[in-house]
mmCIF file of C-alpha atoms in Angstrom:
data_model
loop_
_atom_site.group_PDB
_atom_site.id
_atom_site.type_symbol
_atom_site.label_atom_id
_atom_site.label_comp_id
_atom_site.label_asym_id
_atom_site.label_seq_id
_atom_site.Cartn_x
_atom_site.Cartn_y
_atom_site.Cartn_z
ATOM 1 C CA MET A 817 -21.191 7.381 7.217
ATOM 2 C CA ASP A 818 -18.818 8.898 9.392
ATOM 3 C CA ILE A 819 -15.930 10.350 8.447
ATOM 4 C CA THR A 820 -12.749 12.374 10.132
ATOM 5 C CA THR A 821 -10.207 14.395 7.747
ATOM 6 C CA LYS A 822 -8.596 17.470 8.780
ATOM 7 C CA GLU A 823 -10.754 19.696 7.572
ATOM 8 C CA SER A 824 -13.415 18.503 9.665
ATOM 9 C CA ILE A 825 -13.130 17.326 12.851
ATOM 10 C CA ILE A 826 -16.671 15.334 14.185
ATOM 11 C CA LYS A 827 -16.836 16.124 17.909
ATOM 12 C CA ASP A 828 -18.969 13.039 18.238
ATOM 13 C CA LEU A 829 -17.754 10.318 16.386
ATOM 14 C CA ASN A 830 -18.962 6.942 18.129
ATOM 15 C CA PHE A 831 -16.255 4.445 17.387
ATOM 16 C CA ALA A 832 -18.061 1.790 18.954
ATOM 17 C CA GLU A 833 -20.890 2.594 16.598
ATOM 18 C CA GLY A 834 -18.683 3.005 13.788
ATOM 19 C CA ALA A 835 -16.160 4.834 12.043
ATOM 20 C CA VAL A 836 -13.986 4.987 9.226
ATOM 21 C CA LEU A 837 -10.496 6.597 9.703
ATOM 22 C CA LEU A 838 -8.309 7.875 6.990
ATOM 23 C CA ILE A 839 -4.633 7.670 7.931
ATOM 24 C CA ASP A 840 -1.440 8.780 6.016
ATOM 25 C CA LYS A 841 0.444 5.589 7.340
ATOM 26 C CA PRO A 842 4.128 6.303 7.920
ATOM 27 C CA VAL A 843 7.238 4.424 6.845
ATOM 28 C CA THR A 844 8.471 1.281 8.483
ATOM 29 C CA TRP A 845 5.137 0.864 10.433
ATOM 30 C CA THR A 846 2.902 -2.089 9.001
ATOM 31 C CA SER A 847 -0.696 -1.816 8.425
ATOM 32 C CA PHE A 848 -1.146 -3.793 11.834
ATOM 33 C CA ASP A 849 0.963 -1.567 13.844
ATOM 34 C CA VAL A 850 -0.953 0.928 12.867
ATOM 35 C CA VAL A 851 -4.227 -0.885 13.930
ATOM 36 C CA GLY A 852 -2.607 -1.896 17.118
ATOM 37 C CA LYS A 853 -1.739 1.635 17.938
ATOM 38 C CA LEU A 854 -5.240 2.584 17.054
ATOM 39 C CA ARG A 855 -7.150 -0.207 19.150
ATOM 40 C CA ASN A 856 -4.754 0.690 22.613
ATOM 41 C CA SER A 857 -5.282 4.357 21.901
ATOM 42 C CA LEU A 858 -9.481 3.451 22.557
ATOM 43 C CA LYS A 859 -8.551 1.575 25.931
ATOM 44 C CA PRO A 860 -10.204 0.520 27.893
ATOM 45 C CA LEU A 861 -12.910 0.178 25.595
ATOM 46 C CA LYS A 862 -13.358 -2.850 23.818
ATOM 47 C CA ILE A 863 -13.792 -2.233 20.178
ATOM 48 C CA LYS A 864 -13.458 -4.085 16.938
ATOM 49 C CA VAL A 865 -10.672 -2.477 14.623
ATOM 50 C CA GLY A 866 -9.398 -3.415 10.868
ATOM 51 C CA HIS A 867 -7.874 -1.686 8.005
ATOM 52 C CA ALA A 868 -9.425 -2.535 4.579
ATOM 53 C CA GLY A 869 -6.472 -2.796 2.159
ATOM 54 C CA THR A 870 -2.139 -3.495 3.201
ATOM 55 C CA LEU A 871 0.492 -1.191 2.494
ATOM 56 C CA ASP A 872 3.866 -2.587 2.731
ATOM 57 C CA PRO A 873 5.912 -1.201 5.688
ATOM 58 C CA LEU A 874 8.346 0.569 3.512
ATOM 59 C CA ALA A 875 5.147 2.202 1.378
ATOM 60 C CA THR A 876 3.453 5.532 3.104
ATOM 61 C CA GLY A 877 -0.098 6.768 2.414
ATOM 62 C CA LEU A 878 -3.495 6.251 2.590
ATOM 63 C CA LEU A 879 -4.580 3.236 4.751
ATOM 64 C CA ILE A 880 -8.542 3.213 5.729
ATOM 65 C CA VAL A 881 -9.145 2.101 8.914
ATOM 66 C CA CYS A 882 -12.327 0.955 10.517
ATOM 67 C CA THR A 883 -14.048 0.583 13.887
ATOM 68 C CA GLY A 884 -16.580 -0.736 15.734
ATOM 69 C CA LYS A 885 -19.976 -1.899 13.643
ATOM 70 C CA MET A 886 -17.927 -0.284 10.105
ATOM 71 C CA THR A 887 -15.693 -2.753 9.988
ATOM 72 C CA LYS A 888 -18.225 -4.961 8.426
ATOM 73 C CA LYS A 889 -17.735 -2.614 5.691
ATOM 74 C CA ILE A 890 -13.795 -3.951 5.034
ATOM 75 C CA ASP A 891 -14.631 -6.009 2.484
ATOM 76 C CA GLY A 892 -15.903 -3.260 0.098
ATOM 77 C CA PHE A 893 -13.915 -0.317 0.843
ATOM 78 C CA GLN A 894 -10.607 -3.268 -0.246
ATOM 79 C CA ALA A 895 -12.446 -3.909 -3.465
ATOM 80 C CA GLU A 896 -12.262 -0.455 -4.654
ATOM 81 C CA ASP A 897 -9.509 0.695 -7.710
ATOM 82 C CA LYS A 898 -6.259 2.000 -5.612
ATOM 83 C CA GLU A 899 -3.874 4.894 -6.920
ATOM 84 C CA TYR A 900 -0.254 4.686 -6.088
ATOM 85 C CA THR A 901 2.524 7.352 -6.824
ATOM 86 C CA GLY A 902 5.901 5.841 -6.608
ATOM 87 C CA THR A 903 9.663 5.431 -8.313
ATOM 88 C CA ILE A 904 11.205 2.378 -9.990
ATOM 89 C CA THR A 905 15.087 2.030 -9.974
ATOM 90 C CA LEU A 906 16.813 0.752 -13.250
ATOM 91 C CA GLY A 907 19.434 -1.988 -13.122
ATOM 92 C CA ALA A 908 18.994 -3.700 -10.202
ATOM 93 C CA THR A 909 17.145 -6.625 -8.679
ATOM 94 C CA THR A 910 16.513 -7.486 -5.075
ATOM 95 C CA PRO A 911 14.488 -10.968 -4.044
ATOM 96 C CA SER A 912 11.532 -9.024 -2.368
ATOM 97 C CA TYR A 913 11.468 -6.518 -5.548
ATOM 98 C CA ASP A 914 11.696 -3.575 -3.249
ATOM 99 C CA LEU A 915 14.413 -2.281 -0.387
ATOM 100 C CA GLU A 916 13.258 -4.688 2.094
ATOM 101 C CA THR A 917 15.971 -7.089 0.987
ATOM 102 C CA GLU A 918 19.818 -6.243 -0.956
ATOM 103 C CA ILE A 919 20.491 -6.140 -4.203
ATOM 104 C CA ASP A 920 20.833 -9.730 -5.672
ATOM 105 C CA GLN A 921 21.872 -8.293 -9.523
ATOM 106 C CA THR A 922 22.854 -5.868 -11.509
ATOM 107 C CA PHE A 923 22.086 -4.377 -14.959
ATOM 108 C CA ASP A 924 23.835 -2.308 -17.847
ATOM 109 C CA ILE A 925 20.974 0.315 -18.297
ATOM 110 C CA SER A 926 22.944 2.632 -20.631
ATOM 111 C CA SER A 927 21.074 1.448 -23.831
ATOM 112 C CA ILE A 928 17.481 1.912 -22.577
ATOM 113 C CA THR A 929 15.673 4.843 -23.888
ATOM 114 C CA GLU A 930 13.262 7.525 -22.461
ATOM 115 C CA GLU A 931 11.136 6.318 -25.319
ATOM 116 C CA GLN A 932 11.378 2.880 -24.637
ATOM 117 C CA ILE A 933 10.248 3.420 -20.822
ATOM 118 C CA GLN A 934 7.265 5.430 -21.636
ATOM 119 C CA GLN A 935 6.385 2.811 -24.272
ATOM 120 C CA THR A 936 6.892 -0.203 -21.891
ATOM 121 C CA ALA A 937 4.264 1.400 -19.228
ATOM 122 C CA LEU A 938 1.575 1.833 -21.931
ATOM 123 C CA ASN A 939 2.047 -1.917 -22.554
ATOM 124 C CA PHE A 940 1.319 -2.879 -19.067
ATOM 125 C CA ILE A 941 -2.366 -1.015 -19.350
ATOM 126 C CA GLY A 942 -5.241 -3.558 -19.379
ATOM 127 C CA GLU A 943 -5.867 -7.026 -17.618
ATOM 128 C CA GLN A 944 -3.246 -9.709 -17.020
ATOM 129 C CA ASP A 945 -2.063 -12.098 -14.717
ATOM 130 C CA GLN A 946 0.303 -11.269 -12.066
ATOM 131 C CA PHE A 947 2.289 -13.591 -9.766
ATOM 132 C CA PRO A 948 2.431 -11.940 -6.471
ATOM 133 C CA PRO A 949 6.130 -11.510 -5.057
ATOM 134 C CA ALA A 950 7.560 -14.559 -2.467
ATOM 135 C CA HIS A 951 8.032 -11.929 -0.388
ATOM 136 C CA SER A 952 4.149 -11.249 0.342
ATOM 137 C CA ALA A 953 1.852 -11.795 3.239
ATOM 138 C CA ILE A 954 0.008 -13.910 1.203
ATOM 139 C CA LYS A 955 -0.626 -17.437 3.464
ATOM 140 C CA ILE A 956 -0.425 -20.741 2.667
ATOM 141 C CA GLY A 957 -0.981 -23.623 4.681
ATOM 142 C CA GLY A 958 -1.294 -20.811 7.538
ATOM 143 C CA GLU A 959 1.930 -19.343 7.100
ATOM 144 C CA ARG A 960 2.584 -16.224 5.605
ATOM 145 C CA VAL A 961 4.832 -16.787 2.238
ATOM 146 C CA TYR A 962 7.162 -14.006 3.242
ATOM 147 C CA GLU A 963 8.490 -16.183 6.358
ATOM 148 C CA LYS A 964 9.143 -19.136 4.314
ATOM 149 C CA ALA A 965 10.861 -16.746 1.708
ATOM 150 C CA ARG A 966 13.344 -15.547 4.086
ATOM 151 C CA ARG A 967 14.199 -19.525 5.585
ATOM 152 C CA GLY A 968 15.078 -19.711 2.147
ATOM 153 C CA GLU A 969 12.360 -22.039 1.144
ATOM 154 C CA ASP A 970 10.963 -22.030 -2.384
ATOM 155 C CA VAL A 971 7.313 -20.631 -2.803
ATOM 156 C CA GLU A 972 4.776 -21.290 -5.543
ATOM 157 C CA LEU A 973 2.303 -18.573 -5.843
ATOM 158 C CA LYS A 974 -0.562 -18.736 -8.258
ATOM 159 C CA ALA A 975 -1.106 -15.653 -10.821
ATOM 160 C CA ARG A 976 -3.684 -13.098 -9.778
ATOM 161 C CA ARG A 977 -6.304 -11.438 -11.988
ATOM 162 C CA ILE A 978 -5.390 -8.067 -12.015
ATOM 163 C CA ASN A 979 -6.082 -4.417 -14.215
ATOM 164 C CA ILE A 980 -3.964 -1.416 -14.514
ATOM 165 C CA THR A 981 -6.468 1.237 -15.608
ATOM 166 C CA ASP A 982 -3.750 3.968 -16.196
ATOM 167 C CA PHE A 983 0.082 3.738 -15.807
ATOM 168 C CA LYS A 984 1.886 7.244 -16.317
ATOM 169 C CA ILE A 985 5.585 8.038 -15.899
ATOM 170 C CA GLU A 986 5.993 11.494 -14.851
ATOM 171 C CA LYS A 987 9.541 11.953 -14.527
ATOM 172 C CA ILE A 988 12.680 9.853 -15.693
ATOM 173 C CA GLU A 989 15.548 10.428 -13.633
ATOM 174 C CA LEU A 990 18.088 7.213 -14.403
ATOM 175 C CA PRO A 991 18.259 5.129 -13.278
ATOM 176 C CA VAL A 992 15.175 6.554 -11.350
ATOM 177 C CA VAL A 993 11.917 6.076 -12.785
ATOM 178 C CA HIS A 994 8.520 8.390 -11.457
ATOM 179 C CA PHE A 995 5.398 7.194 -11.875
ATOM 180 C CA ARG A 996 1.947 7.406 -11.130
ATOM 181 C CA ILE A 997 -0.718 3.933 -11.392
ATOM 182 C CA GLN A 998 -4.386 3.303 -11.125
ATOM 183 C CA CYS A 999 -5.201 -0.438 -10.584
ATOM 184 C CA SER A 1000 -7.608 -2.774 -9.496
ATOM 185 C CA LYS A 1001 -7.478 -4.585 -5.735
ATOM 186 C CA GLY A 1002 -4.760 -7.167 -4.998
ATOM 187 C CA THR A 1003 -2.214 -5.390 -7.602
ATOM 188 C CA TYR A 1004 1.232 -5.940 -6.101
ATOM 189 C CA ILE A 1005 3.294 -2.321 -7.333
ATOM 190 C CA ARG A 1006 6.390 -4.745 -6.369
ATOM 191 C CA SER A 1007 5.836 -6.878 -9.159
ATOM 192 C CA ILE A 1008 4.589 -4.270 -11.790
ATOM 193 C CA ALA A 1009 8.359 -2.884 -10.637
ATOM 194 C CA HIS A 1010 9.942 -6.289 -11.237
ATOM 195 C CA ASP A 1011 7.897 -7.176 -14.632
ATOM 196 C CA PHE A 1012 8.672 -3.690 -15.783
ATOM 197 C CA GLY A 1013 12.549 -4.118 -15.772
ATOM 198 C CA LYS A 1014 12.522 -7.427 -17.520
ATOM 199 C CA ALA A 1015 9.927 -5.996 -20.160
ATOM 200 C CA LEU A 1016 13.017 -3.993 -20.622
ATOM 201 C CA SER A 1017 14.943 -7.008 -20.984
ATOM 202 C CA ASN A 1018 16.818 -5.705 -17.853
ATOM 203 C CA GLY A 1019 16.072 -5.527 -13.874
ATOM 204 C CA ALA A 1020 14.725 -3.369 -11.572
ATOM 205 C CA HIS A 1021 12.854 -3.084 -7.912
ATOM 206 C CA LEU A 1022 10.322 -0.432 -6.451
ATOM 207 C CA SER A 1023 12.445 2.246 -4.563
ATOM 208 C CA SER A 1024 9.118 4.227 -3.091
ATOM 209 C CA LEU A 1025 5.741 3.720 -2.925
ATOM 210 C CA ARG A 1026 2.944 5.825 -1.533
ATOM 211 C CA ARG A 1027 -0.890 5.170 -1.768
ATOM 212 C CA THR A 1028 -2.765 8.088 -2.775
ATOM 213 C CA LYS A 1029 -6.554 6.883 -3.323
ATOM 214 C CA SER A 1030 -8.913 4.136 -2.619
ATOM 215 C CA GLY A 1031 -11.981 4.169 -4.299
ATOM 216 C CA ASP A 1032 -13.313 7.800 -3.197
ATOM 217 C CA PHE A 1033 -10.620 8.425 -0.708
ATOM 218 C CA HIS A 1034 -7.992 10.450 -1.228
ATOM 219 C CA VAL A 1035 -4.566 10.866 1.036
ATOM 220 C CA ASP A 1036 -4.707 14.743 1.069
ATOM 221 C CA ASN A 1037 -7.593 14.176 3.424
ATOM 222 C CA ALA A 1038 -5.769 11.621 5.844
ATOM 223 C CA TRP A 1039 -4.491 11.805 9.598
ATOM 224 C CA ASP A 1040 -1.080 11.894 10.616
ATOM 225 C CA LEU A 1041 -1.345 9.254 12.561
ATOM 226 C CA MET A 1042 0.187 10.412 15.826
ATOM 227 C CA GLU A 1043 -1.872 13.698 15.658
ATOM 228 C CA LEU A 1044 -5.208 11.257 15.507
ATOM 229 C CA ILE A 1045 -3.980 9.121 18.408
ATOM 230 C CA ASN A 1046 -3.018 12.337 20.590
ATOM 231 C CA GLN A 1047 -6.251 13.526 19.969
ATOM 232 C CA VAL A 1048 -7.805 10.697 20.803
ATOM 233 C CA LYS A 1049 -5.703 9.977 24.124
ATOM 234 C CA GLN A 1050 -6.926 13.611 24.864
ATOM 235 C CA ASN A 1051 -10.214 13.372 25.391
ATOM 236 C CA LYS A 1052 -12.077 12.468 28.494
ATOM 237 C CA GLN A 1053 -14.455 9.782 26.701
ATOM 238 C CA PRO A 1054 -12.044 7.825 24.163
ATOM 239 C CA ILE A 1055 -15.214 7.356 21.999
ATOM 240 C CA LEU A 1056 -15.540 10.823 21.395
ATOM 241 C CA LEU A 1057 -13.312 12.784 18.475
#
């Protein structure tokens, strides 16, 4: 498997034959933006490019991008467990469960203790059913549900079985709680944040998120997106890096 990292640039990497590129996705970019930018940098070659696991626009971190024949491995990469770091802000909710939408309700957090926060995190560990956010990229009837939610339509989503293997509270600076979480494919960290507030009989939303690991891949080995794009464009033969 061809994997490029900052520490080891493979000079004769063939994108058409297949490559796995680890990208540190910038904030506000969609996962499809990253794929599109890389695909455009490879023109005029017509090469398949796809990503292995969507990151929300406001999230940063590890995005696995596959080219050529390695796109056949995408499903396998997507199935791997993930690790994230981020912050949950207590005392306020948003319709999207993150900062993509405005706060719609506030709560008094003065009675919440650090011990309650730590214990609540422990209670999330294990297999459970999770409802995805209404503002998500899941398709219903061929349309993304976030498009329905933005129009104010009611969206009914089915619960999904997920598994949280570790959930650590790394620092508490109320109303902000810093966390690290390891979880299965398909886990919505925004829903974790929302449910975390409910478990405290309060409200909460996800205020920052960074994917640090996916399977054996780590964000420390990921490319800055524009650094990679520039290296591809500077090469006389786009299939070589």
